[in-house]
Structures are given as structure tokens and as C-alpha cells.
Coordinates of C-alpha atoms and ligand atoms in Angstrom, one line a residue:
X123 CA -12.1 -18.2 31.0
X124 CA -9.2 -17.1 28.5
X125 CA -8.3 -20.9 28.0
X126 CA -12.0 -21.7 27.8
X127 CA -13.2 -19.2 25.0
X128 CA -9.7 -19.7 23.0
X129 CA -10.3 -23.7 23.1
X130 CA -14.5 -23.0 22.1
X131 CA -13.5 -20.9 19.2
X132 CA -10.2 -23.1 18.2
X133 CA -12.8 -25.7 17.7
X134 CA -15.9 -24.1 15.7
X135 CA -12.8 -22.5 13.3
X136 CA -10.6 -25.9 13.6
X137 CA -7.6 -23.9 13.9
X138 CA -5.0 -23.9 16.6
X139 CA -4.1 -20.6 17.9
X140 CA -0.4 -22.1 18.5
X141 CA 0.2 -22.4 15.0
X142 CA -0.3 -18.7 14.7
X143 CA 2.3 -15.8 14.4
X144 CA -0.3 -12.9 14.6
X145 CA -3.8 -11.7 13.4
X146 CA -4.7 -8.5 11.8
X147 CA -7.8 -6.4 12.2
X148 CA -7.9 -4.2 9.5
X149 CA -10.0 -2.2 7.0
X150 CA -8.7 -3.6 3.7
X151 CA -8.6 -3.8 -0.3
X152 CA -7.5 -6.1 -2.6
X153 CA -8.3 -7.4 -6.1
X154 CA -9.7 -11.0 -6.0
X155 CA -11.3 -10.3 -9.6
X156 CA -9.9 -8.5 -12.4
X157 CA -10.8 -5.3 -13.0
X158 CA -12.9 -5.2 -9.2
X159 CA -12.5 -4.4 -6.1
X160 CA -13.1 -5.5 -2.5
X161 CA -13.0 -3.3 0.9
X162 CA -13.3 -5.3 4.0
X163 CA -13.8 -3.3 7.2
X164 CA -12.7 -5.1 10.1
X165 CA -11.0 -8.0 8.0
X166 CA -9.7 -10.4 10.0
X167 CA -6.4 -11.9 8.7
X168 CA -4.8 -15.1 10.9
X169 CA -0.8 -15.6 9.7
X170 CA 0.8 -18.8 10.6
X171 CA 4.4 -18.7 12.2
X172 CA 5.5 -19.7 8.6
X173 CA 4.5 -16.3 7.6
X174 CA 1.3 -17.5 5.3
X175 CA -1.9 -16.7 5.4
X176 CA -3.8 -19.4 7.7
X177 CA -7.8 -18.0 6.8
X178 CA -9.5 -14.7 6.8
X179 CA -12.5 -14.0 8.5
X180 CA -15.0 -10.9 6.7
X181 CA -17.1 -9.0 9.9
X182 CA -20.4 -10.4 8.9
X183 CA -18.7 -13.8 9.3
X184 CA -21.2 -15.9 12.6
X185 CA -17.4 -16.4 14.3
X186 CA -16.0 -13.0 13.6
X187 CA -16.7 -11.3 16.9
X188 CA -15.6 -14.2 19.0
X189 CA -12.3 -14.5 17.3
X190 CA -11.5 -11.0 17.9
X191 CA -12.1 -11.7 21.4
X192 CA -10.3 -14.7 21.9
X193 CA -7.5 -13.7 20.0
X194 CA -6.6 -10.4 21.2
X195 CA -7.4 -12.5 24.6
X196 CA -4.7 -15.2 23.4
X197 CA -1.9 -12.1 22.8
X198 CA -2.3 -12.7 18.8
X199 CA -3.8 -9.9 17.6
X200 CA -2.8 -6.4 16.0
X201 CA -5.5 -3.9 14.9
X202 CA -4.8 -1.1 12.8
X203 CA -6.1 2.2 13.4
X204 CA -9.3 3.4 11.4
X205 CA -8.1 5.5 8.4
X206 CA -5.3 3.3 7.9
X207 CA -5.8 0.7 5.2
X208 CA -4.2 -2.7 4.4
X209 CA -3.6 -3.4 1.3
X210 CA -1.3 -6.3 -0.7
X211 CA 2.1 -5.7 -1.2
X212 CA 3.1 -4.4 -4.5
X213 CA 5.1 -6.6 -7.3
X214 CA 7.7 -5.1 -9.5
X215 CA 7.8 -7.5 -12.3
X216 CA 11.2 -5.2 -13.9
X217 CA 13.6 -3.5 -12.2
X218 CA 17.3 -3.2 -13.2
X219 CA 19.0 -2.8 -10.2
X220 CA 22.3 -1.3 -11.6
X221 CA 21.0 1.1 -13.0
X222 CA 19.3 2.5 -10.0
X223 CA 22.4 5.6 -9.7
X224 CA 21.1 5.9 -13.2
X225 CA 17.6 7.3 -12.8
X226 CA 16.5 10.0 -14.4
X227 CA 19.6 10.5 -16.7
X228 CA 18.9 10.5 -20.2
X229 CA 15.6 9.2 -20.7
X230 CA 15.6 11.8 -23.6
X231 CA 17.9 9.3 -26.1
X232 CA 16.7 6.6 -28.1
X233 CA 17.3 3.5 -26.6
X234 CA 20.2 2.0 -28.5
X235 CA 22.1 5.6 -27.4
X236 CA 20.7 5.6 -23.7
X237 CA 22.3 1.8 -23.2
X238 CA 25.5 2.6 -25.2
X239 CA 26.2 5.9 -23.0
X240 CA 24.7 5.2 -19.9
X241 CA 23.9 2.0 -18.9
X242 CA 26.7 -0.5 -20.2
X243 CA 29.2 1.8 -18.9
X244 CA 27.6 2.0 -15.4
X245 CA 26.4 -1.8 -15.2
X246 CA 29.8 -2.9 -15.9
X247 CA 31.1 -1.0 -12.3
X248 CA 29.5 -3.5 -10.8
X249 CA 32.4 -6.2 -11.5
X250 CA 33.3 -4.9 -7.7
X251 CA 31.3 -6.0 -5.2
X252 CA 32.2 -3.2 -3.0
X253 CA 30.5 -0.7 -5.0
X254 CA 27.6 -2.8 -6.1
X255 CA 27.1 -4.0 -2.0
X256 CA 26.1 0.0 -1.7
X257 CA 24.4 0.6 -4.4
X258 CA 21.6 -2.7 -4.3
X259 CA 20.8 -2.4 -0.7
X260 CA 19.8 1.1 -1.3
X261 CA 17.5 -0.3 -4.5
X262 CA 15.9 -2.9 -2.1
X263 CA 15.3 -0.6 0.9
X264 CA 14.0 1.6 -1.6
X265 CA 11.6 -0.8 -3.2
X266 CA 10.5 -1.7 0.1
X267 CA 9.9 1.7 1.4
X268 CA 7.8 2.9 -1.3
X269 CA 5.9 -0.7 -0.9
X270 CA 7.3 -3.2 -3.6
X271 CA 7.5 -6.9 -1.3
X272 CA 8.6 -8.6 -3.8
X273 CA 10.6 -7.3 -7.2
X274 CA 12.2 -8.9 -9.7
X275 CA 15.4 -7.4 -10.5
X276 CA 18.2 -7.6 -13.8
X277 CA 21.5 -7.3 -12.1
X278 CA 24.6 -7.1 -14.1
X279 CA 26.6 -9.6 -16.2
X280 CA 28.6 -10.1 -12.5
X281 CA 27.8 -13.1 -11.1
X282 CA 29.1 -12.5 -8.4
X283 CA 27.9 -9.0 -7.5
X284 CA 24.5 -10.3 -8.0
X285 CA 24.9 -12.5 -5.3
X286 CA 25.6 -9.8 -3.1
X287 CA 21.9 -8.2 -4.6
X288 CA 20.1 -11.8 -3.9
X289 CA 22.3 -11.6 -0.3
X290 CA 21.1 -8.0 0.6
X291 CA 17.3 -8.4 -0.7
X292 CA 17.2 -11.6 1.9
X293 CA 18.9 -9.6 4.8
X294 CA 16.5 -7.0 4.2
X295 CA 13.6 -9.6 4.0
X296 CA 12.6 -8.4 0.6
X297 CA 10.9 -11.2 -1.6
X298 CA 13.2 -11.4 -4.6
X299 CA 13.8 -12.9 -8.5
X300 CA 17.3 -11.8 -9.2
X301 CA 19.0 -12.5 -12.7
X302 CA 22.8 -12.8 -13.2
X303 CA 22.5 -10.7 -17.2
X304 CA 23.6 -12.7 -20.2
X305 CA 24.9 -10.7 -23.4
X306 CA 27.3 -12.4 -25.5
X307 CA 26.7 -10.9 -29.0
X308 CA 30.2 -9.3 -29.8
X309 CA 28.0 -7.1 -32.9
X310 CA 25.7 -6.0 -30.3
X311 CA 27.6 -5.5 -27.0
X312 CA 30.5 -3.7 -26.3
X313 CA 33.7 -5.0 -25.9
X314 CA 34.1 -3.3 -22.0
X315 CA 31.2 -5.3 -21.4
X316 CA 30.1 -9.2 -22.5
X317 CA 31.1 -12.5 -21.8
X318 CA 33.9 -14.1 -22.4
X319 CA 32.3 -17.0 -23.9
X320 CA 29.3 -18.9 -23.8
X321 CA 30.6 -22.0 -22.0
X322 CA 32.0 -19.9 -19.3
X323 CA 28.7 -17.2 -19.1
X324 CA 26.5 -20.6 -18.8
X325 CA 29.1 -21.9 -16.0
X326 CA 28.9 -19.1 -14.2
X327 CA 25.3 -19.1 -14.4
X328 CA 24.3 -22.3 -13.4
X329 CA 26.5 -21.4 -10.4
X330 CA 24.8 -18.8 -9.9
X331 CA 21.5 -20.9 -9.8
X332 CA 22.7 -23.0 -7.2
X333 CA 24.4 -20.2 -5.2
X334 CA 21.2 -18.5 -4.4
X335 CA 19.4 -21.2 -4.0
X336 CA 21.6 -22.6 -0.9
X337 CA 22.4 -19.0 0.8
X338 CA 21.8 -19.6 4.5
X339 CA 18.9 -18.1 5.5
X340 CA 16.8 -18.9 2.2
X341 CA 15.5 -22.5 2.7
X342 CA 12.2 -21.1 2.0
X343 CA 13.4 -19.6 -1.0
X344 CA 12.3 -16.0 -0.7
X345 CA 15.3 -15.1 -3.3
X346 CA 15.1 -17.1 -6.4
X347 CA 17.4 -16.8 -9.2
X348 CA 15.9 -16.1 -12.5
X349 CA 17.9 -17.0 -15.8
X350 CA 18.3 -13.5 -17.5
X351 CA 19.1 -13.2 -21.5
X352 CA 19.6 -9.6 -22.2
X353 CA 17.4 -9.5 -25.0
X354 CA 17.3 -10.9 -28.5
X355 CA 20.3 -8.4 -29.8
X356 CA 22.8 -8.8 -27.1
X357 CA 22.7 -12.4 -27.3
X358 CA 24.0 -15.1 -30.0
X359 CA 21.6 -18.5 -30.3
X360 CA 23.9 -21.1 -28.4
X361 CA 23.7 -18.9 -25.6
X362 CA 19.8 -18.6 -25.6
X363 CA 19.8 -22.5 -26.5
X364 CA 22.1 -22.7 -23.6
X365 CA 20.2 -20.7 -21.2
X366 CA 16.7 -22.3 -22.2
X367 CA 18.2 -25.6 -20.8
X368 CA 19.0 -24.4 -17.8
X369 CA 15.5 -22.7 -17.7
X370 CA 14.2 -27.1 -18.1
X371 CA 16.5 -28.3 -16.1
X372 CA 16.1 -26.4 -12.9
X373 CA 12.4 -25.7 -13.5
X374 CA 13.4 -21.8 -13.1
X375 CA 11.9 -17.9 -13.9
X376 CA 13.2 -16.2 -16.6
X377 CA 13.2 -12.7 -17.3
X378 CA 14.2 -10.4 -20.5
X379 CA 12.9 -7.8 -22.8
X380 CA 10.7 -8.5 -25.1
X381 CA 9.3 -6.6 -28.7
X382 CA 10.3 -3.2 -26.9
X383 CA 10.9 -0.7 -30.0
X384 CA 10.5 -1.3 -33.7
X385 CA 14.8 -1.2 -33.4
X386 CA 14.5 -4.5 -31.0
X387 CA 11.5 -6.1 -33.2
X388 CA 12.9 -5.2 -36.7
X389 CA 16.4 -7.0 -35.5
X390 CA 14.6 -10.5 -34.4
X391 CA 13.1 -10.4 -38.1
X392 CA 16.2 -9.9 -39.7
X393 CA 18.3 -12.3 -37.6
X394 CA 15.5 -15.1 -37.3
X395 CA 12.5 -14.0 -39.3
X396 CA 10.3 -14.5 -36.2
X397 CA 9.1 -12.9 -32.8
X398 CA 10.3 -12.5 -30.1
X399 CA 8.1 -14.4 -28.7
X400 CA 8.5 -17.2 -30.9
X401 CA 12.4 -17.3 -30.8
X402 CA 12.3 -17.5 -27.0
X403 CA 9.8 -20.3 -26.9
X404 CA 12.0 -22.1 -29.7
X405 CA 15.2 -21.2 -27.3
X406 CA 12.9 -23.4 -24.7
X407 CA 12.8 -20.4 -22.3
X408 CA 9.3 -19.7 -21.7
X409 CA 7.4 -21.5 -18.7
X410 CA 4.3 -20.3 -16.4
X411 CA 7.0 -18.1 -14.6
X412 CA 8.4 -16.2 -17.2
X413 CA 8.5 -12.1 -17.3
X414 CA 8.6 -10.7 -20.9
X415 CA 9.4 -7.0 -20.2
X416 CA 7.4 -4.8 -22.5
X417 CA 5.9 -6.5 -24.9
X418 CA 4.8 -3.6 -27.7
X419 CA 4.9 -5.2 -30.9
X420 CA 3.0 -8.5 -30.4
X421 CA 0.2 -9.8 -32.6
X422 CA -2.2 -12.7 -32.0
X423 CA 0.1 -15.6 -32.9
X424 CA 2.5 -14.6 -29.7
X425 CA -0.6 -14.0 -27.4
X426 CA -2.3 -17.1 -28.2
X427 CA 1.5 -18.6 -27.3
X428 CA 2.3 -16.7 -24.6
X429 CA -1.5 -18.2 -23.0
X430 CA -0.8 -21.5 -24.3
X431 CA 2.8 -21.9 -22.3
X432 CA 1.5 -19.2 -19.0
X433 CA 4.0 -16.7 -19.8
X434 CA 3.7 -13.5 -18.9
X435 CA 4.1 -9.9 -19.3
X436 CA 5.6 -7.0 -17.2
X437 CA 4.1 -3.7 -18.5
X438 CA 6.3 -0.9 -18.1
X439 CA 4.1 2.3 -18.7
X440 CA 6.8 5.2 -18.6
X441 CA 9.4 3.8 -20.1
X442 CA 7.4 2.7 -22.9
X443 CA 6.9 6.5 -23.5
X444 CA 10.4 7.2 -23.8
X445 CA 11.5 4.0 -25.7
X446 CA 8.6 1.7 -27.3
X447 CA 7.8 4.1 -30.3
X448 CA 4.1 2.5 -30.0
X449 CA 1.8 2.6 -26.9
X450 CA 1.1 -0.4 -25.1
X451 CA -1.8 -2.8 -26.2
X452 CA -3.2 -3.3 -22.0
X453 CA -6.8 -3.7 -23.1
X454 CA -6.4 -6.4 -25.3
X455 CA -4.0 -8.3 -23.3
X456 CA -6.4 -8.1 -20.4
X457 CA -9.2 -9.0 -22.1
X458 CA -6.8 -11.8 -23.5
X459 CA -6.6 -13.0 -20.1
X460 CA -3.1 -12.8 -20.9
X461 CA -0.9 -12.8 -17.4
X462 CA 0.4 -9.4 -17.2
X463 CA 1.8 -7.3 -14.2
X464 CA 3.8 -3.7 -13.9
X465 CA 7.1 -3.3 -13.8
X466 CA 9.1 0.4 -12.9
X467 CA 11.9 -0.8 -15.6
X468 CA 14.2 1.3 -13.2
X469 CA 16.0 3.3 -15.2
X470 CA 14.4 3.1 -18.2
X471 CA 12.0 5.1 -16.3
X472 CA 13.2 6.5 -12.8
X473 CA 10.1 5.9 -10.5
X474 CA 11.0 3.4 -7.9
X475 CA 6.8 3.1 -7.2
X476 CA 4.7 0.5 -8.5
X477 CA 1.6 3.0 -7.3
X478 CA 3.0 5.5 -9.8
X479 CA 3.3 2.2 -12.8
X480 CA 0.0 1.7 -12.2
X481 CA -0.8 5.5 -12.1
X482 CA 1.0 5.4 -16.0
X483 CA -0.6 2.6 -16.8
X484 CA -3.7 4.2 -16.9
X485 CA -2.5 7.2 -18.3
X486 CA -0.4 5.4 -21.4
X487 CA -4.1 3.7 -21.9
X488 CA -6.1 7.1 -22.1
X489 CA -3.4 9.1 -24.7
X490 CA -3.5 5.6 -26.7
X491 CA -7.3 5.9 -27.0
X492 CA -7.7 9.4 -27.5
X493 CA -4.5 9.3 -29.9
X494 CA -1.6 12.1 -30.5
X495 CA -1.9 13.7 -33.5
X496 CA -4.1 17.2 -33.0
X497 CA -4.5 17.1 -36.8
X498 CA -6.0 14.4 -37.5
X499 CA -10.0 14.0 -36.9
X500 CA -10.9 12.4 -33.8
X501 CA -12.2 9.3 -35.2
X502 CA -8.9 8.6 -36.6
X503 CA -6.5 9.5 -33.7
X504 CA -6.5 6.9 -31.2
X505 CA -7.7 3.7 -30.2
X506 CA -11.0 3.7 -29.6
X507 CA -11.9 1.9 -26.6
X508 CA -8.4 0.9 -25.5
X509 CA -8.7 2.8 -21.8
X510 CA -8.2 0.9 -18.7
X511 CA -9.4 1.5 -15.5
X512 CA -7.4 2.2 -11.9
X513 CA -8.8 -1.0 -10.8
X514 CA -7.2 -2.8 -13.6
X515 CA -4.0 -1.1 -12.7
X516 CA -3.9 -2.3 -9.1
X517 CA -5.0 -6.0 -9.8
X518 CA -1.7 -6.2 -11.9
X519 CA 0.6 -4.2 -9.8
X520 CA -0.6 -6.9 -6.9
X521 CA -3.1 -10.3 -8.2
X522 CA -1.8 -10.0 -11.7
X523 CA 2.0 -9.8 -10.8
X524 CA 1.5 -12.5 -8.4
X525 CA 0.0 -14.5 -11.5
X526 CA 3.0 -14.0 -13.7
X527 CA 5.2 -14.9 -11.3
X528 CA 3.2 -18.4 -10.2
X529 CA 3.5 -17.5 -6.7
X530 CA 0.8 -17.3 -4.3
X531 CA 1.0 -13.4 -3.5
X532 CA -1.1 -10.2 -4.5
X533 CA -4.4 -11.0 -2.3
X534 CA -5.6 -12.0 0.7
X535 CA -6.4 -15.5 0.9
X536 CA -5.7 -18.6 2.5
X537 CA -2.9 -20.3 1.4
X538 CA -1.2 -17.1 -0.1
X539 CA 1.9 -15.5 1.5
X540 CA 1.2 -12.4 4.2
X541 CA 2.9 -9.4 1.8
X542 CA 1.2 -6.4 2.9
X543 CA 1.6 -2.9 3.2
X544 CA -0.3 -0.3 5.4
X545 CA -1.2 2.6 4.0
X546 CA -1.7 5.9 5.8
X547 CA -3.5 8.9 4.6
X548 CA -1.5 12.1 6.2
X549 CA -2.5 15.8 6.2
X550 CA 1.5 16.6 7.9
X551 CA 3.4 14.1 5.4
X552 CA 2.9 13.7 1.5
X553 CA 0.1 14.9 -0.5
X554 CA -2.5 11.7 0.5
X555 CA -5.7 13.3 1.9
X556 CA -9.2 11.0 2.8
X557 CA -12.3 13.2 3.7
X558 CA -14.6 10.3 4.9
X559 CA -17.8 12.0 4.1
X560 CA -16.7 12.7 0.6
X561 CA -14.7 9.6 -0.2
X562 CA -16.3 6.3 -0.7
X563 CA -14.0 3.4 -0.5
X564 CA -13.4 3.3 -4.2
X565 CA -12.4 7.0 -4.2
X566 CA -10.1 6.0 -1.4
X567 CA -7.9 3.1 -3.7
X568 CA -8.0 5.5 -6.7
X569 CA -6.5 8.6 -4.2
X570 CA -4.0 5.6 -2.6
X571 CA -2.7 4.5 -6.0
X572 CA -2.4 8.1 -7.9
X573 CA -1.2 10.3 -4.6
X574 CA 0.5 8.2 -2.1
X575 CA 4.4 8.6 -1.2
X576 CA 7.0 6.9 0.9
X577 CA 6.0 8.9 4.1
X578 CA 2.4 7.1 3.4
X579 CA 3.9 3.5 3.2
X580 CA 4.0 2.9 7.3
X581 CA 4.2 -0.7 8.0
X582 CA 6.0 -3.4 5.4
X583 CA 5.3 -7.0 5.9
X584 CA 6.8 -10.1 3.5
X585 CA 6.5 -13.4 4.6
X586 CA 4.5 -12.2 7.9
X587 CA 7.8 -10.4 9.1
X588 CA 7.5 -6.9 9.2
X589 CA 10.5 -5.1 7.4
X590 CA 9.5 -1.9 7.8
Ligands
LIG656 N1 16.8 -3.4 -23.7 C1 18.0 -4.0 -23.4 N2 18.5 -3.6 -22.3 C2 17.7 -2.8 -21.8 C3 17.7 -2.0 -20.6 O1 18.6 -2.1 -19.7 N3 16.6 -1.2 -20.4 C4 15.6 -1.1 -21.2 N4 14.6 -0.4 -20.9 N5 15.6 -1.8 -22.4 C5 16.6 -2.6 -22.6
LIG657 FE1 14.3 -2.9 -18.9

């Protein structure tokens, strides 16, 4: 009977239940479309044993019922408890690991201060491995625990500490984009802490490249390394040339601030009389993989490059309060279709959560359209128009993060890799309350993204393998 109905349904879906790993039952969101939503109740995901996403089946689907039979009949399927939703797993598109010891210190200097006092002091610690082993597989767990699968992390100008971060995110089975830091400017960067040269910083790197790329255990490349320039000031041109070849050579991400502060765009048009934008596409490092952190002072001669090469943008809400001097122009780079995700920029702000990015997000978007300045008549205060909605917020921190990156994570589809989380609503843990007859299913993402904590995050899967 078991054998029978398995092989009947195997053939109607043309799938073989021995290629699967598992299936989910589950009530669902995720964020196909920009700026909309889906809820699936009873959403029926099928993972292969490679960890993908083999098809999904919606409950109004003709086969839906008899798949549920057969495969819970077949041992293959999990089904997650009503009031517990599935959603995709988070992307941080900016994190510097380092600094994680960091969070929460200073974030009242201006940023030339705060990276002078703070962070080169600290980041340069991690030139032993010991201290840095410690130290990134807490970020990672962490990450993971409050529901970030995949993050893409600024390490140190170590190379060989950041293979100790790449190492740790793969034992812990987080996806990861880990950068070995380039800063080579001797005006900009202190002496305690630069490279020695560009020959040997590009040496190193390149190493670096193929180190993480052959660590046993990541054929399938769950950690990739990303080439890493500082930003504009901390780095002198042969070095981004150099870095910009690798970036061709090995067909690789690249990550690095970008326009963060009128300090960091007024020094790109006194060195170079250009963007930032501009000098890193003439550097050669921008791709359909690249993460420009920030992003503030752009016009429409960067966005119309930044579409034209698929670059993209990691939006750092918070930290963008403390440090851009300018609010963040999300509207227009949405409606830009311009690739753009969140980023934490741990410890340029010291929330480790992507929900609480995309909580600021929408915040930064509603002070920038009312505006700031109490004096001044309404009319002329803000940006009118400019808000964006929790929906938005989500598709980046998940779909739109995935889209910057080029990999196929953030929603539920075939094809795309099984990064989920499961979120559960708690009346003894954390402040995340659902009253059903109150809450429709919209109310429910909006409550998930602006109240959920850790002790809500209760299942972790990347790849199909739970880590938590
Ligand atoms: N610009 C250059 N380095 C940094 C950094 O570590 N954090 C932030 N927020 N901005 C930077
Ligand atoms: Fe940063």
C-alpha cells in the first residue's frame, strides 16, 4: 500500500522520493515580489539530499493532499506546529566581525574618531588567531541564533585569522562571504595597523582566495571569500587596481564601504574627482556580486552604473544614524530597481538582528520623510513621500539580499537553497505575541519583523541542515 501510493504520486509529481532529504509542512511567508507578501498555510516544501529546494506544493494544489500522505507515509516529512511560521532565512549583507567585542561602544563619535579609537586598535588583536578563534565563532553562533543563514562579514587585515572566521562559519554551517580587509594608505591608516606593501597584501590575498575556497568540507562552497578594500581612504590606487584584478580573475564578491559620510565622499573628490562608485568601477571591482555598504551620497550617474554592472547595495539603517550625516535614499533606490539588501554593519551599529535592520529601515525612511528640523514648516522638513513599507523591509533583509549577492536564497522556490528559519510566537519567552482573531497574516510579519528575539528564532536551517 505504502510502496503503491509513494510510486502513484512519484509519478503524477515526476519526482523520486529517494532523492529527497525531508519535506516541510508549514504555514509560511516570504517575499516573491517586492514590496508584497505571500502566506502559505500548509506549504509544502520537498528538499533534496543536496540541501536545495526540489518544488513546493501550495494546499489548493490537485496533488497536495496525497503528497502529504505519501510522504509522511515514506518517513520524509516534518510539520510544524500551527502558530509557528516558516519564514526565509535572513541575509546580512555587512557585518564586521572584529568588531563584534565592539558593540555598543562609542557610537557617539564621528566616524573618523570611532575607527581611530576603537576599531583599528581592536581589529588589529586579531593578528592572533587564538583570540580571534573565540571571538568569530561567537559572531557566527550569534548571527545564526538571532536568524542570519548567511552573512557577509569584513574580518581583519589578518589573513590568516580570517581563515579561522571562514573555518568556524563552515563548522557551524553558517552560509558565509568572508573578506580578508585591505588598507594600505599610510596618510589614512595607522602605522599599528596596514600592510606592509601592496605586493605582499595582494599575495596574501589571493592566498587567501584559494585557501577558502579548498577548506575540506566546502566543495559546495558555502564559504566564499570576498575581496575586501577598506574603503576609498584607507587604500592607495595600485592596491584597488590590484584588487579589481583579482575581483576578474577569479570571478569573485567584493565588498566595501561606499559614499558613507560627506568625510568619505568629499575625500574621493579630492583624491580622484569622482564617486565612489565610479572609482571602484574604474578599479574594475564591481560585478553582479558586489556589496557597496551604505551608499548615502549617490546621485543618478552611480545608480544608473550600479544597474548597468548588477552591483548592489547593503543598507545599514542604524549606523547610518550615527555616521552618514544624510538619511538613506531607500525609496528611490527601490523604485530604481536598484539591488539592495540590509546589513547590521556590526559595530557601526551593535544589533546583531537583521529583523531589527529591517525594523530601522523603515524607521530611517519615516524621520527622512517627515524631516528633523521642528522649525522649519512641514512642507519643507522632509522628504515627501520617501517612506517605505515593512514589506519592503523584509524582501531585502531576505529576496533582495539574495539578489545582491547572485545566489539563489531569500524565497521559497525551486531551485533556491533551503535557508529557513522558524519562527515562534511565545507568551513565557520574548515580547512576540499573535492573537489569531485579531491578527491577520500581514499583522503577523509586521509583529515577527518589529518584536521577535532570539528566544523566538527556534529552528535554523542552511543548506537543508538544521544548525540550530
Ligand atoms: N568605514 C571604514 N571602515 C569602517 C568601519 O569599520 N565601519 C564603518 N561603519 N564604516 C567604515
Ligand atoms: Fe561598516
Amino acid at each position: 500500500m505504502t510502496n503503491s501510493l509513494t510510486h502513484f504520486i512519484e509519478e503524477r509529481m515526476m519526482i523520486d522520493f529517494t532523492t529527497l532529504r525531508f519535506a516541510l509542512l508549514a504555514d509560511t511567508f516570504h517575499c516573491p515580489v517586492k514590496g508584497d507578501f505571500e502566506f502559505n498555510v500548509d506549504f509544502l516544501i520537498l528538499v533534496n539530499h543536496q540541501g536545495d529546494i526540489a518544488d513546493t506544493v501550495k494546499a489548493d494544489d490537485t496533488h497536495h493532499a496525497d503528497m502529504v500522505v505519501a510522504l509522511r507515509e515514506a518517513g520524509k516529512l516534518e510539520v510544524l506546529p500551527k502558530g509557528q511560521y516558516l519564514m526565509p532565512g535572513l541575509v546580512d549583507l555587512h557585518c564586521h566581525a572584529p568588531q563584534w567585542p565592539q558593540a555598543g561602544k562609542g557610537l557617539d563619535l564621528p566616524l573618523f574618531d570611532w575607527l581611530q579609537n576603537y576599531t583599528f586598535p581592536l581589529e588589529n588583536r586579531y593578528a592572533d588567531n587564538a583570540f580571534a578563534a573565540n571571538i568569530y565563532q561567537d559572531v557566527s553562533r550569534t548571527l545564526l541564533a538571532n536568524g542570519t543563514t548567511s552573512a557577509v562579514y569584513f574580518a581583519s587585515i589578518h589573513r590568516e585569522s580570517t581563515e579561522v572566521l571562514a573555518q568556524s562559519c563552515l563548522e557551524l554551517g553558517q552560509r558565509a562571504f568572508v573578506g580578508k580587509v585591505n588598507m594600505d594608505n599610510q596618510e589614512q591608516c595607522p602605522d599599528f595597523y596596514r600592510e606592509n606593501s601592496v605586493e605582499q597584501a595582494l599575495y596574501e590575498t589571493e592566498l587567501f582566495v584559494n585557501n577558502v575556497r579548498g577548506l575540506a568540507g566546502n566543495e559546495g562552497g558555502l564559504v566564499k571569500p570576498v575581496i575586501t578594500p577598506r574603503f576609498v581612504p584607507s587604500c592607495t590606487d595600485p592596491m584597488l587596481k590590484g584588487l579589481g584584478e583579482l575581483v576578474q580573475k577569479y570571478d569573485l564578491h567584493m565588498q566595501t564601504h561606499c559614499s558613507e559620510s560627506d568625510w568619505a565622499r568629499d575625500y574621493s573628490i579630492e583624491r580622484y574627482g569622482m564617486s565612489d562608485i565610479a572609482i571602484y568601477a574604474e578599479a574594475g571591482l564591481l560585478n553582479n556580486k558586489s556589496v557597496l555598504a551604505h551608499s548615502i551620497f549617490i546621485d543618478e550617474k552611480d545608480i544608473a552604473m550600479l544597474n548597468q554592472l548588477g552591483a548592489g547595495i547593503g543598507h545599514c539603517p542604524l549606523s547610518n544614524m550615527y555616521f552618514a550625516n544624510a538619511a538613506m535614499q531607500t525609496r528611490e533606490l527601490l523604485d530604481a530597481n536598484v539591488r539592495v539588501g540590509l546589513g547590521s554593519d556590526i559595530a557601526g551599529a551593535p544589533s546583531p538582528s537583521i529583523f531589527r535592520a529591517c525594523f530601522d529601515a523603515v524607521t530611517h525612511s519615516r524621520v527622512r520623510e517627515d524631516g528633523v528640523d521642528c522649525h522649519l514648516p512641514a512642507d519643507q522638513r522632509g522628504v515627501s513621500g520617501s517612506r517605505i513599507s515593512y514589506l519592503e523591509s523584509f524582501w531585502m533583509a531576505t529576496n533582495g539580499g539574495g539578489q545582491v549577492l547572485n545566489e539563489k536564497i531569500g524565497v521559497f522556490a525551486s531551485d533556491y537553497h533551503f535557508d529557513a528559519i522558524v519562527v515562534s510566537p511565545d507568551s513565557e519567552r520574548g515580547n512576540l505575541r499573535v492573537w489569531p482573531e485579531m491578527d491577520s497574516p500581514r499583522d503577523i510579519l509586521e509583529k515577527i519583523i518589529s518584536l521577535s528575539q532570539t528566544d523566538n528564532i527556534s529552528k535554523v536551517w542552511v543548506q537543508g541542515k538544521q544548525v540550530r
